[in-house]
Amino acid sequence: MSNNYQDIYNGILAGTVAATEAGVNQALEAGNDPAEILNQGMISAMKEVGRLFEEGEYYVPEMLIAARAMQAGLGLLKPLLVDSGVEPAGRVAVGTVKGDLHDIGKNLVAMMLEGAGFAINDLGTDVPPEKFVAAVQDDGVDVVALSALLTTTMPSMKATIEAISAAGLRENVKVIVGGAPVTQEYAEQIGADGFAPDASSAVTVAESLVGI
Ligand code: B1M
């Protein structure tokens, strides 16, 4: 990680909103690239939070306050990562699947897709299959984007695709999946149309699925 982002990194690890926001503002004022601030300062800090949790040094409350600081920093980057006034390239319903409360990766995916000109219907976290079905049926979305961060909630992705098929809507929509434990192999196994390992590749995959 570049030393430029040490304050942001430390702010997220300590779960301090003010320090994280100050670090992001300083990095922006110094002319740093928002995507670099995100990747080198913020995502690297969340990886370290995960490592500390695995080592038993952090517990759920520490993860939670780190996530809050991360979200505060993301709020400052969002206007710079998202272009406004672009004709929608397509409509995407994005959500974290049933049973799963992790939303930072999902928010990033939504942000990047919005920046690429997609209209976003953000269904939030812990989204049951029926809600995705309703988004396809009632809102006419072109793409359903499913995020999962837990191995235990990956089956909710399969259940969501099955529910879309059972409603007779599978031909109407493309489904992309992603999240730390999700792989290309798993995506193929559950019949998803696409897999993306990170938020920027989610854009490339969504664009190719809607024919851009
Ligand atoms: Co949780 N958690 N957590 N957690 N948490 C993980 C995921 C974990 C890996 C930590 C660890 O053990 N190292 C582990 C999962 C283990 C596993 O299943 N293999 C874990 C666990 C166990 C849990 C609980 C069960 C803990 C407990 O209660 N005992 C619990 C579950 C709650 C639930 O969901 N039901 C839990 C709770 C939480 C908090 C609520 C405290 C908090 C989330 C707060 C929030 O999101 N608002 C939290 C956090 C912060 C984490 C870690 C530390 C960070 C996640 C994160 O935001 N990363 C995480 C450890 C880690 O990831 N190293 C961990 C940054 C984010 C940018 O990355 O989300 O991976 P990520 O998104 C990436 C890609 O995956 C991809 O793009 C993004 C980057 O470009 N991507 C997609 C994501 N979705 C995509 C969709 C796409 C395409 C790409 O297409 C549609």
Short mmCIF file of C-alpha atoms and ligand atoms in Angstrom, two decimals:
data_model
loop_
_atom_site.label_atom_id
_atom_site.label_comp_id
_atom_site.label_asym_id
_atom_site.label_seq_id
_atom_site.Cartn_x
_atom_site.Cartn_y
_atom_site.Cartn_z
CA MET A 1 0.00 0.00 0.00
CA SER A 2 1.18 3.51 -0.81
CA ASN A 3 2.06 5.60 2.26
CA ASN A 4 -0.33 8.23 0.90
CA TYR A 5 -3.23 6.17 2.16
CA GLN A 6 -1.92 5.18 5.60
CA ASP A 7 -4.38 7.52 7.39
CA ILE A 8 -7.34 6.01 5.55
CA TYR A 9 -6.08 2.48 6.19
CA ASN A 10 -5.57 3.19 9.90
CA GLY A 11 -8.94 4.99 10.13
CA ILE A 12 -10.78 1.95 8.79
CA LEU A 13 -8.85 -0.48 10.97
CA ALA A 14 -9.71 1.65 14.02
CA GLY A 15 -13.28 2.08 12.81
CA THR A 16 -12.99 5.86 13.09
CA VAL A 17 -15.34 7.64 10.70
CA ALA A 18 -13.80 11.12 11.16
CA ALA A 19 -10.22 9.93 10.53
CA THR A 20 -11.29 7.91 7.48
CA GLU A 21 -13.22 10.83 6.00
CA ALA A 22 -10.35 13.23 6.70
CA GLY A 23 -7.89 10.81 5.04
CA VAL A 24 -10.09 10.45 1.95
CA ASN A 25 -10.61 14.21 1.68
CA GLN A 26 -6.87 14.83 1.99
CA ALA A 27 -6.06 12.20 -0.63
CA LEU A 28 -8.61 13.72 -3.01
CA GLU A 29 -7.35 17.24 -2.40
CA ALA A 30 -3.83 16.00 -3.17
CA GLY A 31 -5.15 14.90 -6.57
CA ASN A 32 -5.07 11.13 -6.05
CA ASP A 33 -7.16 8.86 -8.27
CA PRO A 34 -10.44 7.85 -6.49
CA ALA A 35 -10.11 4.26 -7.75
CA GLU A 36 -6.58 4.05 -6.33
CA ILE A 37 -7.75 5.48 -2.98
CA LEU A 38 -10.49 2.84 -2.93
CA ASN A 39 -8.25 -0.11 -3.80
CA GLN A 40 -5.04 0.77 -1.99
CA GLY A 41 -6.39 2.62 1.03
CA MET A 42 -9.80 1.13 1.69
CA ILE A 43 -10.21 -2.38 0.25
CA SER A 44 -6.76 -3.35 1.55
CA ALA A 45 -7.85 -2.20 5.04
CA MET A 46 -10.99 -4.37 4.88
CA LYS A 47 -8.82 -7.35 3.89
CA GLU A 48 -6.70 -6.73 6.98
CA VAL A 49 -9.88 -6.51 9.11
CA GLY A 50 -10.84 -9.95 7.77
CA ARG A 51 -7.40 -11.32 8.58
CA LEU A 52 -7.54 -9.94 12.14
CA PHE A 53 -11.00 -11.50 12.57
CA GLU A 54 -9.66 -14.88 11.40
CA GLU A 55 -6.73 -14.57 13.85
CA GLY A 56 -9.18 -13.88 16.69
CA GLU A 57 -7.83 -10.36 17.25
CA TYR A 58 -11.01 -8.66 15.98
CA TYR A 59 -14.56 -9.66 16.83
CA VAL A 60 -17.88 -8.80 15.14
CA PRO A 61 -18.16 -5.31 16.75
CA GLU A 62 -14.72 -4.34 15.37
CA MET A 63 -15.74 -5.61 11.91
CA LEU A 64 -18.94 -3.61 12.18
CA ILE A 65 -17.30 -0.30 13.08
CA ALA A 66 -14.62 -0.84 10.42
CA ALA A 67 -17.44 -1.35 7.89
CA ARG A 68 -19.09 1.88 9.08
CA ALA A 69 -15.85 3.81 8.52
CA MET A 70 -15.46 2.17 5.09
CA GLN A 71 -19.02 3.18 4.12
CA ALA A 72 -18.33 6.78 5.23
CA GLY A 73 -15.23 6.91 3.01
CA LEU A 74 -17.15 5.36 0.11
CA GLY A 75 -19.80 8.05 0.47
CA LEU A 76 -17.14 10.66 -0.31
CA LEU A 77 -15.82 8.73 -3.33
CA LYS A 78 -19.21 7.89 -4.80
CA PRO A 79 -19.84 11.17 -6.66
CA LEU A 80 -16.44 10.80 -8.28
CA LEU A 81 -16.87 7.17 -9.25
CA VAL A 82 -20.40 7.60 -10.57
CA ASP A 83 -21.11 9.59 -13.71
CA SER A 84 -24.47 11.33 -13.77
CA GLY A 85 -26.71 12.19 -16.68
CA VAL A 86 -25.81 9.17 -18.80
CA GLU A 87 -28.55 7.33 -20.76
CA PRO A 88 -29.23 4.00 -18.95
CA ALA A 89 -27.33 1.14 -20.59
CA GLY A 90 -29.85 -1.23 -18.98
CA ARG A 91 -31.59 -1.83 -15.67
CA VAL A 92 -29.92 -3.90 -12.95
CA ALA A 93 -31.46 -5.22 -9.73
CA VAL A 94 -28.62 -5.69 -7.28
CA GLY A 95 -28.74 -7.26 -3.84
CA THR A 96 -27.01 -9.39 -1.25
CA VAL A 97 -28.77 -12.74 -1.09
CA LYS A 98 -30.98 -14.09 1.67
CA GLY A 99 -29.24 -14.67 4.99
CA ASP A 100 -26.31 -12.39 4.17
CA LEU A 101 -25.84 -8.90 5.64
CA HIS A 102 -22.55 -7.92 3.95
CA ASP A 103 -23.17 -4.92 1.72
CA ILE A 104 -19.90 -3.12 1.02
CA GLY A 105 -18.99 -5.21 -2.05
CA LYS A 106 -22.59 -5.07 -3.27
CA ASN A 107 -22.60 -1.27 -2.86
CA LEU A 108 -19.37 -1.03 -4.85
CA VAL A 109 -20.80 -3.18 -7.63
CA ALA A 110 -23.91 -0.96 -7.71
CA MET A 111 -21.74 2.16 -7.75
CA MET A 112 -19.54 0.95 -10.62
CA LEU A 113 -22.55 -0.19 -12.67
CA GLU A 114 -24.22 3.17 -12.08
CA GLY A 115 -21.00 4.87 -13.16
CA ALA A 116 -21.09 2.81 -16.37
CA GLY A 117 -24.59 4.10 -17.11
CA PHE A 118 -26.84 1.33 -15.77
CA ALA A 119 -30.01 2.25 -13.87
CA ILE A 120 -29.79 0.56 -10.47
CA ASN A 121 -32.53 -0.98 -8.40
CA ASP A 122 -30.72 -1.69 -5.11
CA LEU A 123 -32.71 -4.26 -3.16
CA GLY A 124 -30.37 -4.14 -0.15
CA THR A 125 -29.16 -7.08 1.93
CA ASP A 126 -30.74 -10.35 3.07
CA VAL A 127 -32.89 -10.27 -0.05
CA PRO A 128 -35.24 -13.27 -0.44
CA PRO A 129 -35.59 -14.85 -3.91
CA GLU A 130 -39.18 -13.54 -4.25
CA LYS A 131 -37.94 -9.97 -4.13
CA PHE A 132 -35.57 -10.58 -7.04
CA VAL A 133 -38.42 -12.29 -8.91
CA ALA A 134 -40.63 -9.23 -8.33
CA ALA A 135 -37.89 -6.93 -9.66
CA VAL A 136 -37.77 -8.94 -12.89
CA GLN A 137 -41.55 -9.21 -13.15
CA ASP A 138 -42.62 -5.71 -12.11
CA ASP A 139 -39.61 -3.48 -12.81
CA GLY A 140 -38.47 -5.18 -16.01
CA VAL A 141 -34.79 -5.33 -15.06
CA ASP A 142 -32.38 -6.66 -17.68
CA VAL A 143 -29.81 -8.00 -15.20
CA VAL A 144 -30.03 -9.44 -11.70
CA ALA A 145 -26.74 -9.05 -9.79
CA LEU A 146 -26.36 -11.31 -6.75
CA SER A 147 -23.71 -10.84 -4.07
CA ALA A 148 -22.76 -13.32 -1.31
CA LEU A 149 -19.91 -13.12 1.18
CA LEU A 150 -20.60 -16.25 3.20
CA THR A 151 -20.14 -19.83 2.05
CA THR A 152 -23.37 -20.55 3.92
CA THR A 153 -25.38 -18.07 1.83
CA MET A 154 -24.07 -19.12 -1.59
CA PRO A 155 -26.98 -21.61 -1.88
CA SER A 156 -29.34 -18.59 -1.74
CA MET A 157 -27.92 -17.63 -5.15
CA LYS A 158 -28.98 -20.98 -6.54
CA ALA A 159 -32.40 -20.63 -4.85
CA THR A 160 -32.82 -17.18 -6.43
CA ILE A 161 -32.04 -18.44 -9.94
CA GLU A 162 -34.43 -21.36 -9.40
CA ALA A 163 -37.18 -18.98 -8.23
CA ILE A 164 -36.71 -16.80 -11.34
CA SER A 165 -36.97 -19.96 -13.49
CA ALA A 166 -40.01 -21.23 -11.58
CA ALA A 167 -41.76 -17.90 -12.25
CA GLY A 168 -41.15 -18.46 -15.98
CA LEU A 169 -38.88 -15.41 -16.20
CA ARG A 170 -35.45 -16.95 -16.76
CA GLU A 171 -35.40 -16.05 -20.47
CA ASN A 172 -36.20 -12.39 -19.65
CA VAL A 173 -33.13 -11.64 -17.56
CA LYS A 174 -29.40 -12.24 -17.21
CA VAL A 175 -28.03 -13.23 -13.82
CA ILE A 176 -24.53 -12.36 -12.64
CA VAL A 177 -23.02 -13.52 -9.37
CA GLY A 178 -20.01 -12.50 -7.28
CA GLY A 179 -18.56 -12.08 -3.81
CA ALA A 180 -15.44 -13.35 -2.08
CA PRO A 181 -16.33 -17.09 -1.87
CA VAL A 182 -17.99 -17.26 -5.30
CA THR A 183 -16.11 -18.74 -8.27
CA GLN A 184 -16.63 -19.06 -12.01
CA GLU A 185 -17.10 -22.79 -11.48
CA TYR A 186 -19.85 -22.21 -8.90
CA ALA A 187 -21.53 -19.68 -11.20
CA GLU A 188 -21.65 -22.26 -13.99
CA GLN A 189 -22.85 -24.96 -11.61
CA ILE A 190 -25.90 -22.92 -10.52
CA GLY A 191 -26.73 -21.73 -14.04
CA ALA A 192 -25.75 -18.06 -13.70
CA ASP A 193 -25.01 -16.21 -16.94
CA GLY A 194 -21.91 -14.52 -15.60
CA PHE A 195 -19.42 -14.27 -12.76
CA ALA A 196 -17.25 -11.31 -11.80
CA PRO A 197 -14.44 -11.40 -9.21
CA ASP A 198 -14.62 -7.66 -8.50
CA ALA A 199 -16.79 -4.61 -9.03
CA SER A 200 -15.10 -3.33 -12.16
CA SER A 201 -15.28 -6.70 -13.90
CA ALA A 202 -18.98 -6.82 -12.94
CA VAL A 203 -19.39 -3.86 -15.32
CA THR A 204 -17.61 -5.64 -18.18
CA VAL A 205 -19.68 -8.78 -17.64
CA ALA A 206 -22.99 -6.86 -17.39
CA GLU A 207 -22.16 -4.87 -20.52
CA SER A 208 -21.38 -7.97 -22.54
CA LEU A 209 -24.57 -9.67 -21.32
CA VAL A 210 -26.76 -6.77 -22.47
CA GLY A 211 -24.87 -6.61 -25.76
CA ILE A 212 -22.73 -3.50 -25.27
CO1 B1M B 1 -18.28 -10.80 7.97
N1 B1M B 1 -17.38 -12.39 7.30
N2 B1M B 1 -19.46 -11.94 9.06
N3 B1M B 1 -19.01 -9.15 8.64
N4 B1M B 1 -16.85 -9.96 7.09
C1 B1M B 1 -16.37 -12.20 6.25
C2 B1M B 1 -17.01 -12.29 4.86
C3 B1M B 1 -15.35 -13.38 6.54
C4 B1M B 1 -14.56 -13.85 5.30
C5 B1M B 1 -14.40 -12.95 7.70
C6 B1M B 1 -13.35 -13.99 7.99
O1 B1M B 1 -13.62 -14.97 8.64
N5 B1M B 1 -12.14 -13.79 7.49
C7 B1M B 1 -16.31 -14.47 7.13
C8 B1M B 1 -16.95 -15.42 6.11
C9 B1M B 1 -16.38 -16.82 6.16
C10 B1M B 1 -17.00 -17.68 5.12
O2 B1M B 1 -18.18 -17.80 4.98
N6 B1M B 1 -16.14 -18.31 4.36
C11 B1M B 1 -17.36 -13.61 7.81
C12 B1M B 1 -18.21 -14.06 8.86
C13 B1M B 1 -17.94 -15.46 9.38
C14 B1M B 1 -19.25 -13.26 9.39
C15 B1M B 1 -20.27 -13.64 10.48
C16 B1M B 1 -20.86 -15.07 10.35
C17 B1M B 1 -19.56 -13.43 11.84
C18 B1M B 1 -20.36 -13.83 13.05
O3 B1M B 1 -21.42 -13.34 13.30
N7 B1M B 1 -19.77 -14.76 13.77
C19 B1M B 1 -21.36 -12.57 10.31
C20 B1M B 1 -22.46 -12.98 9.31
C21 B1M B 1 -23.59 -11.98 9.27
C22 B1M B 1 -24.51 -12.25 8.09
O4 B1M B 1 -24.23 -11.78 7.00
N8 B1M B 1 -25.58 -12.99 8.29
C23 B1M B 1 -20.55 -11.45 9.74
C24 B1M B 1 -20.85 -10.10 9.93
C25 B1M B 1 -20.11 -9.05 9.44
C26 B1M B 1 -20.42 -7.60 9.78
C27 B1M B 1 -21.91 -7.28 9.80
C28 B1M B 1 -19.83 -7.33 11.15
C29 B1M B 1 -19.55 -6.83 8.71
C30 B1M B 1 -20.36 -6.45 7.43
C31 B1M B 1 -20.84 -5.03 7.46
C32 B1M B 1 -21.35 -4.59 6.12
O5 B1M B 1 -21.11 -5.17 5.07
N9 B1M B 1 -22.09 -3.51 6.18
C33 B1M B 1 -18.55 -7.92 8.28
C34 B1M B 1 -17.36 -7.63 7.57
C35 B1M B 1 -16.98 -6.17 7.43
C36 B1M B 1 -16.55 -8.65 7.00
C37 B1M B 1 -15.19 -8.51 6.28
C38 B1M B 1 -14.14 -8.20 7.34
C39 B1M B 1 -15.08 -7.47 5.19
C40 B1M B 1 -16.11 -7.62 4.03
C41 B1M B 1 -15.95 -6.45 3.10
O6 B1M B 1 -16.72 -5.51 3.18
N10 B1M B 1 -14.89 -6.45 2.26
C42 B1M B 1 -15.03 -9.96 5.65
C43 B1M B 1 -13.58 -10.40 5.51
C44 B1M B 1 -13.03 -10.18 4.11
O7 B1M B 1 -13.73 -9.98 3.15
N11 B1M B 1 -11.75 -10.31 4.00
C45 B1M B 1 -16.00 -10.76 6.42
C46 B1M B 1 -14.57 -5.34 1.37
C47 B1M B 1 -15.42 -5.48 0.08
C48 B1M B 1 -15.05 -4.36 -0.88
O8 B1M B 1 -15.07 -6.71 -0.52
O9 B1M B 1 -17.40 -7.68 -0.16
O10 B1M B 1 -15.49 -9.14 -1.02
P1 B1M B 1 -16.17 -7.82 -0.94
O11 B1M B 1 -16.55 -7.35 -2.43
C49 B1M B 1 -15.62 -7.45 -3.49
C50 B1M B 1 -15.73 -8.75 -4.30
O12 B1M B 1 -16.09 -9.86 -3.51
C51 B1M B 1 -16.67 -8.40 -5.40
O13 B1M B 1 -16.48 -7.00 -5.62
C52 B1M B 1 -15.97 -6.36 -4.45
C53 B1M B 1 -14.69 -5.59 -4.75
O14 B1M B 1 -14.59 -5.06 -5.98
N12 B1M B 1 -18.10 -8.63 -5.27
C54 B1M B 1 -18.85 -8.85 -6.38
C55 B1M B 1 -18.93 -8.62 -4.21
N13 B1M B 1 -20.18 -8.84 -4.59
C56 B1M B 1 -20.17 -8.97 -5.93
C57 B1M B 1 -21.20 -9.19 -6.85
C58 B1M B 1 -20.87 -9.27 -8.22
C59 B1M B 1 -19.55 -9.17 -8.63
C60 B1M B 1 -18.52 -8.94 -7.73
O15 B1M B 1 -21.76 -9.47 -9.19
C61 B1M B 1 -23.11 -9.39 -8.89
#
